[in-house]
Structure formats: structure tokens, C-alpha cells
GROMACS .gro file of C-alpha atoms in nm:
model
  143
    1MET     CA    1   4.178  -2.750   2.270
    2ASN     CA    2   4.335  -2.425   2.379
    3TRP     CA    3   4.088  -2.228   2.601
    4ARG     CA    4   4.202  -1.897   2.461
    5CYS     CA    5   4.122  -2.023   2.112
    6ALA     CA    6   3.783  -2.162   2.220
    7GLY     CA    7   3.692  -1.831   2.388
    8GLY     CA    8   3.784  -1.642   2.071
    9ILE     CA    9   3.565  -1.872   1.862
   10LEU     CA   10   3.270  -1.825   2.099
   11LEU     CA   11   3.324  -1.448   2.104
   12ALA     CA   12   3.343  -1.435   1.724
   13ALA     CA   13   3.028  -1.648   1.693
   14GLY     CA   14   2.842  -1.419   1.933
   15LEU     CA   15   2.949  -1.105   1.749
   16THR     CA   16   2.849  -1.253   1.414
   17GLY     CA   17   2.506  -1.339   1.553
   18CYS     CA   18   2.456  -0.986   1.683
   19ALA     CA   19   2.573  -0.822   1.362
   20SER     CA   20   2.330  -1.017   1.142
   21ALA     CA   21   2.019  -0.978   1.360
   22PRO     CA   22   1.766  -0.748   1.190
   23ASP     CA   23   1.672  -0.428   1.366
   24PRO     CA   24   1.296  -0.453   1.428
   25GLY     CA   25   1.276  -0.071   1.417
   26GLN     CA   26   1.371  -0.085   1.050
   27ALA     CA   27   1.103  -0.338   0.942
   28CYS     CA   28   0.840  -0.204   0.708
   29GLY     CA   29   0.585  -0.285   0.443
   30THR     CA   30   0.517  -0.103   0.117
   31VAL     CA   31   0.189   0.042  -0.003
   32SER     CA   32   0.184   0.127  -0.373
   33ALA     CA   33  -0.053   0.319  -0.598
   34TYR     CA   34   0.137   0.330  -0.926
   35LEU     CA   35   0.052   0.009  -1.114
   36GLN     CA   36  -0.234   0.010  -1.361
   37PRO     CA   37  -0.465  -0.281  -1.270
   38ASP     CA   38  -0.629  -0.480  -1.548
   39SER     CA   39  -0.948  -0.280  -1.613
   40ARG     CA   40  -1.120  -0.603  -1.725
   41SER     CA   41  -1.121  -0.689  -1.354
   42ASP     CA   42  -1.304  -0.358  -1.285
   43TRP     CA   43  -1.007  -0.224  -1.084
   44TYR     CA   44  -0.861   0.119  -1.162
   45ARG     CA   45  -0.582   0.341  -1.032
   46VAL     CA   46  -0.614   0.579  -0.737
   47VAL     CA   47  -0.432   0.886  -0.612
   48VAL     CA   48  -0.335   0.909  -0.245
   49THR     CA   49  -0.439   1.246  -0.102
   50HIS     CA   50  -0.388   1.181   0.271
   51LEU     CA   51  -0.190   0.932   0.479
   52ASP     CA   52  -0.274   0.889   0.847
   53GLY     CA   53  -0.474   1.212   0.839
   54LYS     CA   54  -0.199   1.425   0.684
   55ALA     CA   55  -0.213   1.567   0.331
   56VAL     CA   56   0.054   1.417   0.104
   57ILE     CA   57   0.185   1.467  -0.244
   58SER     CA   58   0.098   1.138  -0.410
   59ARG     CA   59   0.395   0.917  -0.488
   60PRO     CA   60   0.432   0.563  -0.625
   61ASN     CA   61   0.536   0.387  -0.301
   62TYR     CA   62   0.499   0.442   0.072
   63ALA     CA   63   0.739   0.250   0.302
   64LEU     CA   64   0.553   0.226   0.632
   65SER     CA   65   0.607   0.070   0.972
   66PRO     CA   66   0.397  -0.241   1.040
   67GLY     CA   67   0.051  -0.164   1.173
   68VAL     CA   68  -0.269   0.005   1.059
   69HIS     CA   69  -0.242   0.307   0.829
   70GLU     CA   70  -0.529   0.520   0.699
   71PHE     CA   71  -0.527   0.631   0.334
   72THR     CA   72  -0.759   0.881   0.168
   73LEU     CA   73  -0.790   0.796  -0.201
   74ALA     CA   74  -0.936   0.961  -0.508
   75GLU     CA   75  -1.039   0.725  -0.788
   76LEU     CA   76  -0.914   0.748  -1.146
   77ILE     CA   77  -1.188   0.542  -1.311
   78ASP     CA   78  -1.197   0.606  -1.684
   79ASP     CA   79  -1.465   0.356  -1.784
   80PRO     CA   80  -1.701   0.495  -2.054
   81THR     CA   81  -2.003   0.348  -1.872
   82LEU     CA   82  -1.940   0.564  -1.563
   83LYS     CA   83  -2.212   0.825  -1.567
   84VAL     CA   84  -2.223   0.984  -1.222
   85ALA     CA   85  -2.225   1.351  -1.134
   86LEU     CA   86  -1.889   1.513  -1.059
   87ALA     CA   87  -2.018   1.587  -0.708
   88ALA     CA   88  -2.034   1.209  -0.644
   89ARG     CA   89  -1.665   1.168  -0.727
   90VAL     CA   90  -1.540   1.222  -0.373
   91PRO     CA   91  -1.234   1.070  -0.200
   92LYS     CA   92  -1.280   0.769   0.028
   93ASN     CA   93  -1.082   0.625   0.318
   94LEU     CA   94  -0.915   0.286   0.336
   95SER     CA   95  -0.743   0.130   0.638
   96VAL     CA   96  -0.452  -0.095   0.547
   97THR     CA   97  -0.292  -0.330   0.800
   98VAL     CA   98   0.069  -0.326   0.686
   99ALA     CA   99   0.289  -0.629   0.757
  100ALA     CA  100   0.668  -0.631   0.729
  101ASP     CA  101   0.807  -0.728   0.388
  102GLU     CA  102   0.471  -0.717   0.209
  103ARG     CA  103   0.358  -0.485  -0.071
  104TYR     CA  104  -0.005  -0.378  -0.112
  105HIS     CA  105  -0.132  -0.232  -0.440
  106LEU     CA  106  -0.417   0.015  -0.388
  107GLY     CA  107  -0.698   0.060  -0.635
  108ALA     CA  108  -1.056   0.163  -0.700
  109LYS     CA  109  -1.307  -0.118  -0.758
  110PHE     CA  110  -1.572   0.003  -1.004
  111ASN     CA  111  -1.908  -0.144  -0.898
  112LYS     CA  112  -2.063  -0.199  -1.242
  113ASP     CA  113  -2.335  -0.427  -1.106
  114ARG     CA  114  -2.580  -0.151  -1.009
  115PRO     CA  115  -2.710   0.165  -1.173
  116TYR     CA  116  -2.605   0.504  -1.038
  117GLN     CA  117  -2.802   0.822  -1.041
  118GLY     CA  118  -2.739   1.172  -0.920
  119ASN     CA  119  -2.479   1.204  -0.647
  120ASP     CA  120  -2.447   0.839  -0.545
  121PRO     CA  121  -2.081   0.780  -0.442
  122GLY     CA  122  -2.138   0.404  -0.414
  123TYR     CA  123  -2.013   0.342  -0.766
  124TRP     CA  124  -1.664   0.258  -0.634
  125GLN     CA  125  -1.487   0.116  -0.331
  126PRO     CA  126  -1.120   0.159  -0.237
  127GLY     CA  127  -0.928  -0.162  -0.183
  128ILE     CA  128  -0.619  -0.374  -0.234
  129TRP     CA  129  -0.620  -0.543  -0.571
  130GLN     CA  130  -0.287  -0.723  -0.530
  131GLN     CA  131  -0.056  -0.823  -0.245
  132GLU     CA  132   0.292  -0.973  -0.273
  133ALA     CA  133   0.609  -1.039  -0.077
  134HIS     CA  134   0.850  -0.745  -0.105
  135GLU     CA  135   1.160  -0.672   0.102
  136CYS     CA  136   1.139  -0.337   0.278
  137ARG     CA  137   1.367  -0.153   0.524
  138LEU     CA  138   1.317   0.197   0.654
  139SER     CA  139   1.609   0.430   0.604
  140GLU     CA  140   1.729   0.654   0.885
  141SER     CA  141   1.539   0.952   0.737
  142GLN     CA  142   1.210   0.758   0.716
  143ARG     CA  143   1.193   0.664   1.084
   0.00000   0.00000   0.00000
């Protein structure tokens, strides 16, 4: 075998390997708050008001770097059995540990199993009602 040819093959193989390696700085996971959960499961939609302590305009999806992110959520429970004072309908925080290439669907779990009176905010809990594999890459402007 010609050494010049062998060197070219090795060089080409090395360049191909470098070009296809993912950039770990671009890895991300997606947190979503747009799907309507099945209300028969006692899960309802939420609105994101804050992300990592900063006020945000709620949007359907948040592409985030892997790690822990703090969401402040307001519930959108429209169950006719919900009879709590408006003062009890306060936002709650949820920490989400985001992994690369995963999507997390946020929601409000309506705790129907106990009666509520007055200003008891325990009628709901924020949570993740569905998780699934989902390819995600941060764009240059998102980093």
C-alpha cells in the first residue's frame, strides 16, 4: 500500500470523526407547557410565569441546557368541583432536572381527594405529567 494514500485515508477518517462529534455545549432538553393533559387524570395546564427566577412571557417550549431549572407556574384548573377562594390560587415553584434530548410536559395536578376551605392552596401541585425522548439542540442565540 502506498504510504501517502494510507496517510490520506487516516487523515480523512480523523476529520470525519471530528466533524460528526456533537458539541456538548449545544445539548439541551425541552420543557413544555402547551399540551392539554387528559383532565380525567386530574392533570391540567399551567402557565409559566418565571424561569430560573426571571419573569418570562409564557411560551409553548423552553429549550434549556441540562441541569436543574426552577419554574414558577400558575394553574389553569377549570374543574367545576374546584371551590377555593381566588386568594388561594397562587403560583407555585417546580424544580425540573433537565436531561439532554428529553421533553418534560408541565402541569397542575388537582388534588380532588380532600376538601378545601378558605385560602388553602393545597388543592394543586405542580409536576411533570409526561416525559418523552425529544431531540434538542440549542441555537447560537439560545446559548
